[in-house]
């Protein structure tokens, strides 16, 4: 975290964008705020993805018959139940491997799932997928095949396309020809709909955004004046992505022990997240760069969101 703060906040060239990685949203409070976001009327992503999964999972599982589900960025694993329910109908020896950067929910989730799904083996892995997959190759090799890797919620959208391809390439390198990747991707659509999802009327997203500063205060002993920052989210049409920023409302001098002090003028911004919105050619390119080909492309009627099944090319 200190290295990311030094590189993204302090050692920034004149005029360059200050930036922090979105993984720092998700302490316990941030994870709860994100759960709240997924229930907001404006935040269509979770609902549309869930409906797609509910509609498609039974057929998908019947044809893939996965022996293991490795879920990247599992979070509270709510959507996982849809897949596990469908898996249980076709195989009883299944293993579930939730992988998440936040340990906050993982153990609780594992315990709950073991109780709900009698006989299900659950092997939680705490890992930062943006670093490297983090799933020990030894663990991957002992899983009953084929393995279904799931990367849902359009979390892929947090990564620039080259980084997304690298990350998926990392997943690909641990796969056999029979394994599959299930990817959830938010699609480009009417800008008003996209922007509303990141500027909800209850201000939950604003709280979620500012939570990153609380995390820095708590983890690093920094003294960000959290209420001195305004939430901003806008769609960049050309780049095809939402950007979330925190804007200093007044001048700030922030002490960050071990890193130095950050001086911000009023109006200066820190970018906290990008959230890419895709079309099929763009996803296709990322997957191809990672060594995959599209085996199935499923969208809702309004083409808001895509569930993609990718196979090793
Ligand atoms: C979890 C990365 C998919 O980009 O929509 C929600 C996070 N940020 N509201 C997204 C988020 C603001 C979310 N992802």
Coordinates of C-alpha atoms and ligand atoms in Angstrom, one line a residue:
X1 CA 0.0 0.0 0.0
X2 CA 2.9 2.4 0.8
X3 CA 4.5 1.7 -2.5
X4 CA 1.2 2.3 -4.3
X5 CA 0.8 5.6 -2.3
X6 CA 4.3 6.7 -3.1
X7 CA 3.9 5.9 -6.8
X8 CA 0.4 7.1 -7.3
X9 CA 0.1 10.1 -5.0
X10 CA 3.5 11.5 -4.2
X11 CA 6.0 10.8 -7.0
X12 CA 3.6 12.1 -9.7
X13 CA 5.0 14.2 -12.4
X14 CA 3.6 17.7 -12.9
X15 CA 0.2 17.6 -14.5
X16 CA -0.1 13.8 -14.3
X17 CA -3.2 12.2 -12.7
X18 CA -2.9 11.1 -9.1
X19 CA -4.2 7.7 -8.8
X20 CA -4.9 4.9 -6.3
X21 CA -5.8 1.2 -7.1
X22 CA -9.5 0.4 -6.5
X23 CA -8.5 -2.7 -4.4
X24 CA -8.2 -0.3 -1.5
X25 CA -11.9 0.3 -1.4
X26 CA -12.5 -3.1 0.2
X27 CA -11.9 -3.2 3.9
X28 CA -14.9 -4.6 5.9
X29 CA -16.8 -1.3 5.7
X30 CA -16.0 -0.9 2.0
X31 CA -17.2 -4.4 1.3
X32 CA -20.5 -3.7 3.0
X33 CA -20.8 -0.4 1.1
X34 CA -20.2 -2.3 -2.2
X35 CA -22.9 -4.8 -1.2
X36 CA -25.2 -1.9 -0.7
X37 CA -24.3 -0.5 -4.1
X38 CA -25.3 -3.8 -5.7
X39 CA -28.8 -3.3 -4.3
X40 CA -29.3 0.3 -5.6
X41 CA -31.9 0.9 -8.2
X42 CA -29.4 2.6 -10.5
X43 CA -26.7 -0.1 -10.2
X44 CA -28.0 -2.4 -13.0
X45 CA -24.8 -4.5 -13.3
X46 CA -25.5 -7.0 -10.5
X47 CA -29.1 -7.5 -11.3
X48 CA -28.6 -8.0 -15.0
X49 CA -25.7 -10.4 -14.4
X50 CA -27.7 -12.4 -11.8
X51 CA -30.6 -12.7 -14.2
X52 CA -28.3 -13.9 -17.0
X53 CA -26.6 -16.4 -14.7
X54 CA -29.9 -17.7 -13.5
X55 CA -31.1 -18.2 -17.0
X56 CA -27.8 -19.7 -18.4
X57 CA -26.1 -21.6 -15.6
X58 CA -28.2 -24.8 -15.8
X59 CA -27.4 -25.4 -19.5
X60 CA -23.8 -24.2 -19.1
X61 CA -23.1 -26.5 -16.2
X62 CA -24.9 -29.4 -17.9
X63 CA -22.5 -29.1 -20.9
X64 CA -19.3 -28.3 -19.0
X65 CA -19.8 -30.5 -16.0
X66 CA -17.1 -28.7 -14.0
X67 CA -15.4 -30.5 -11.1
X68 CA -14.3 -27.3 -9.6
X69 CA -15.2 -23.6 -9.6
X70 CA -12.4 -21.1 -9.0
X71 CA -14.0 -17.7 -8.5
X72 CA -11.7 -14.7 -8.9
X73 CA -12.7 -11.7 -6.7
X74 CA -15.3 -13.8 -4.9
X75 CA -16.4 -11.2 -2.4
X76 CA -19.4 -12.4 -0.5
X77 CA -20.0 -15.1 -3.2
X78 CA -23.7 -14.3 -3.6
X79 CA -23.9 -15.0 -7.3
X80 CA -21.8 -18.1 -6.6
X81 CA -24.9 -19.9 -5.3
X82 CA -26.5 -19.8 -8.7
X83 CA -23.5 -21.6 -10.3
X84 CA -23.1 -24.0 -7.4
X85 CA -26.8 -24.9 -7.5
X86 CA -26.4 -25.8 -11.2
X87 CA -23.1 -27.6 -10.6
X88 CA -24.6 -29.7 -7.9
X89 CA -27.2 -31.1 -10.3
X90 CA -24.5 -32.5 -12.5
X91 CA -21.7 -33.4 -10.1
X92 CA -21.5 -34.2 -6.4
X93 CA -17.7 -34.1 -6.0
X94 CA -17.3 -30.4 -6.7
X95 CA -14.7 -28.1 -5.2
X96 CA -15.2 -24.4 -4.7
X97 CA -12.1 -22.1 -4.6
X98 CA -13.0 -18.5 -3.8
X99 CA -10.1 -16.2 -4.4
X100 CA -10.3 -12.6 -3.0
X101 CA -7.9 -9.8 -2.0
X102 CA -10.1 -9.1 1.0
X103 CA -10.0 -11.7 3.8
X104 CA -12.9 -9.9 5.4
X105 CA -15.6 -12.0 3.8
X106 CA -13.7 -15.1 2.7
X107 CA -13.7 -17.2 5.8
X108 CA -17.3 -16.3 6.7
X109 CA -18.4 -17.2 3.2
X110 CA -16.5 -20.5 3.3
X111 CA -18.1 -21.5 6.5
X112 CA -21.6 -20.6 5.3
X113 CA -21.2 -22.4 2.0
X114 CA -19.9 -25.6 3.7
X115 CA -23.1 -25.6 5.8
X116 CA -25.4 -24.9 2.9
X117 CA -23.8 -27.3 0.5
X118 CA -23.2 -30.5 2.4
X119 CA -20.2 -32.3 0.8
X120 CA -18.9 -29.3 -1.0
X121 CA -15.2 -28.8 -0.5
X122 CA -14.4 -25.1 -0.1
X123 CA -10.7 -23.9 -0.3
X124 CA -10.6 -20.2 0.2
X125 CA -7.5 -18.4 -1.1
X126 CA -6.5 -14.8 -0.1
X127 CA -4.7 -13.4 -3.1
X128 CA -4.4 -10.2 -5.1
X129 CA -5.4 -11.1 -8.6
X130 CA -4.0 -7.9 -10.0
X131 CA -0.5 -9.0 -8.8
X132 CA -0.6 -12.5 -10.2
X133 CA -3.3 -15.1 -9.9
X134 CA -2.0 -16.2 -6.6
X135 CA -3.7 -19.6 -6.9
X136 CA -0.9 -22.0 -6.0
X137 CA -0.3 -24.2 -9.1
X138 CA -0.3 -27.2 -6.7
X139 CA -3.8 -26.3 -5.7
X140 CA -4.9 -26.0 -9.3
X141 CA -3.4 -29.4 -10.2
X142 CA -5.3 -31.2 -7.4
X143 CA -8.7 -29.9 -8.5
X144 CA -11.1 -32.3 -10.2
X145 CA -11.3 -31.4 -13.9
X146 CA -12.5 -29.6 -15.8
X147 CA -12.1 -26.4 -13.8
X148 CA -14.4 -23.5 -14.4
X149 CA -12.7 -20.1 -13.6
X150 CA -15.3 -17.4 -13.0
X151 CA -14.4 -13.7 -13.1
X152 CA -17.8 -12.0 -12.6
X153 CA -19.3 -8.7 -11.7
X154 CA -17.3 -6.9 -14.5
X155 CA -14.4 -6.7 -12.1
X156 CA -12.3 -7.0 -15.3
X157 CA -13.4 -3.5 -16.0
X158 CA -11.1 -2.1 -13.3
X159 CA -8.1 -3.0 -15.5
X160 CA -6.7 -1.3 -18.6
X161 CA -7.0 -3.7 -21.6
X162 CA -3.3 -4.6 -21.5
X163 CA -3.4 -5.4 -17.8
X164 CA -6.7 -7.3 -18.3
X165 CA -5.1 -9.5 -21.0
X166 CA -2.1 -10.1 -18.7
X167 CA -4.3 -11.1 -15.8
X168 CA -6.4 -13.4 -18.0
X169 CA -3.2 -14.8 -19.6
X170 CA -2.1 -15.7 -16.1
X171 CA -5.3 -17.6 -15.6
X172 CA -4.9 -19.2 -19.0
X173 CA -1.4 -20.4 -18.2
X174 CA -2.8 -22.6 -15.4
X175 CA -5.6 -24.1 -17.5
X176 CA -5.8 -27.3 -19.5
X177 CA -7.7 -27.5 -22.8
X178 CA -10.8 -28.7 -21.1
X179 CA -11.0 -25.9 -18.6
X180 CA -13.2 -22.8 -19.2
X181 CA -13.4 -19.2 -18.2
X182 CA -16.7 -17.5 -17.4
X183 CA -16.4 -13.8 -17.7
X184 CA -18.9 -11.1 -16.7
X185 CA -18.5 -7.8 -18.7
X186 CA -20.5 -4.6 -18.6
X187 CA -21.3 -3.3 -22.0
X188 CA -21.3 0.2 -23.5
X189 CA -24.8 1.7 -23.5
X190 CA -26.6 5.0 -23.1
X191 CA -24.3 7.3 -21.1
X192 CA -27.0 8.5 -18.8
X193 CA -27.7 4.9 -17.6
X194 CA -24.0 4.3 -17.0
X195 CA -23.4 7.5 -15.2
X196 CA -26.4 7.1 -13.0
X197 CA -25.0 3.7 -11.8
X198 CA -22.0 5.5 -10.4
X199 CA -23.8 8.6 -9.1
X200 CA -26.7 7.1 -7.1
X201 CA -29.2 9.3 -5.5
X202 CA -28.6 8.0 -2.0
X203 CA -24.9 8.8 -2.2
X204 CA -23.8 5.3 -1.3
X205 CA -21.2 5.3 -4.2
X206 CA -19.8 8.7 -2.8
X207 CA -19.4 7.0 0.6
X208 CA -17.8 4.0 -1.0
X209 CA -15.4 6.2 -2.9
X210 CA -14.4 8.3 0.1
X211 CA -13.9 5.0 2.1
X212 CA -10.6 4.6 0.4
X213 CA -9.3 7.6 2.3
X214 CA -10.5 6.1 5.5
X215 CA -8.7 2.9 4.6
X216 CA -5.4 4.9 4.1
X217 CA -6.0 6.8 7.4
X218 CA -6.6 3.5 9.2
X219 CA -3.9 1.4 7.6
X220 CA -1.1 3.9 7.2
X221 CA -1.9 6.4 9.9
X222 CA -2.5 9.1 7.3
X223 CA -4.7 12.1 8.1
X224 CA -6.9 12.7 5.1
X225 CA -9.8 15.0 5.9
X226 CA -12.3 12.5 4.4
X227 CA -15.2 15.0 4.2
X228 CA -12.9 17.5 2.4
X229 CA -13.3 15.4 -0.8
X230 CA -16.1 15.3 -3.2
X231 CA -17.2 12.2 -5.2
X232 CA -17.0 12.5 -9.0
X233 CA -17.8 9.9 -11.6
X234 CA -18.1 10.4 -15.4
X235 CA -18.1 8.3 -18.5
X236 CA -15.2 8.9 -20.9
X237 CA -16.7 8.0 -24.3
X238 CA -13.4 7.8 -26.2
X239 CA -11.8 5.5 -23.6
X240 CA -15.0 3.6 -23.1
X241 CA -14.9 3.8 -19.3
X242 CA -16.3 5.3 -16.2
X243 CA -13.7 7.1 -14.1
X244 CA -14.2 7.8 -10.4
X245 CA -12.3 10.6 -8.7
X246 CA -12.1 12.2 -5.3
X247 CA -11.8 16.0 -5.6
X248 CA -10.2 18.1 -2.9
X249 CA -12.9 20.6 -1.9
X250 CA -10.3 22.8 -0.2
X251 CA -6.5 22.9 -0.1
X252 CA -5.1 19.9 1.8
X253 CA -1.8 19.0 3.3
X254 CA -2.0 15.3 4.2
X255 CA 0.6 13.5 6.3
X256 CA 1.3 9.9 5.3
X257 CA 3.8 8.3 7.7
X258 CA 6.5 6.5 5.8
X259 CA 5.7 8.2 2.5
X260 CA 5.8 12.0 3.1
X261 CA 3.2 14.7 2.8
X262 CA 0.7 15.2 0.0
X263 CA -0.2 18.8 -0.9
X264 CA -3.4 19.2 -2.9
X265 CA -4.9 22.4 -4.2
X266 CA -8.6 22.9 -4.1
X267 CA -10.1 21.1 -7.2
X268 CA -7.2 18.7 -7.6
X269 CA -8.3 15.1 -8.1
X270 CA -7.3 11.6 -7.2
X271 CA -8.5 8.9 -9.5
X272 CA -9.7 5.9 -7.5
X273 CA -11.2 3.7 -10.2
X274 CA -11.7 3.0 -13.8
X275 CA -14.6 0.8 -14.9
X276 CA -14.5 -0.1 -18.5
X277 CA -17.6 -0.7 -20.6
X278 CA -17.1 -3.1 -23.5
X279 CA -18.4 -4.3 -26.8
X280 CA -17.8 -7.7 -28.3
X281 CA -14.7 -6.8 -30.4
X282 CA -13.0 -5.2 -27.5
X283 CA -13.6 -8.3 -25.2
X284 CA -12.6 -10.5 -28.1
X285 CA -9.3 -8.7 -28.5
X286 CA -8.5 -8.9 -24.8
X287 CA -9.3 -12.6 -24.7
X288 CA -7.3 -13.3 -27.8
X289 CA -4.3 -11.5 -26.4
X290 CA -4.7 -13.8 -23.3
X291 CA -4.8 -17.0 -25.4
X292 CA -8.6 -17.5 -25.4
X293 CA -11.4 -17.7 -27.9
X294 CA -15.0 -16.9 -27.3
X295 CA -17.0 -20.1 -26.9
X296 CA -20.3 -18.4 -26.0
X297 CA -21.5 -14.9 -25.7
X298 CA -24.8 -14.3 -23.9
X299 CA -26.4 -10.9 -23.3
X300 CA -29.7 -9.7 -21.9
X301 CA -32.4 -8.5 -24.3
X302 CA -31.3 -4.9 -23.8
X303 CA -27.6 -5.7 -24.4
X304 CA -26.6 -4.2 -21.1
X305 CA -24.3 -6.9 -20.0
X306 CA -22.5 -10.0 -21.3
X307 CA -21.7 -13.4 -19.9
X308 CA -18.8 -14.8 -21.9
X309 CA -17.6 -18.4 -21.9
X310 CA -14.0 -18.5 -23.1
X311 CA -12.0 -21.6 -24.1
X312 CA -8.2 -21.9 -24.6
X313 CA -7.5 -20.9 -28.2
Ligands
LIG1 C1 -16.8 -4.2 -8.6 C2 -15.4 -3.1 -10.1 C3 -17.3 -4.1 -10.9 O1 -16.8 -1.0 -11.5 O2 -18.9 -1.2 -11.2 C4 -19.3 0.1 -8.1 C5 -17.1 -1.3 -8.5 N1 -17.4 1.2 -8.2 N2 -19.6 1.4 -8.0 C6 -17.8 -1.4 -10.9 C7 -17.9 0.0 -8.3 C8 -18.5 2.0 -8.0 C9 -17.6 -2.2 -9.6 N3 -16.7 -3.4 -9.8

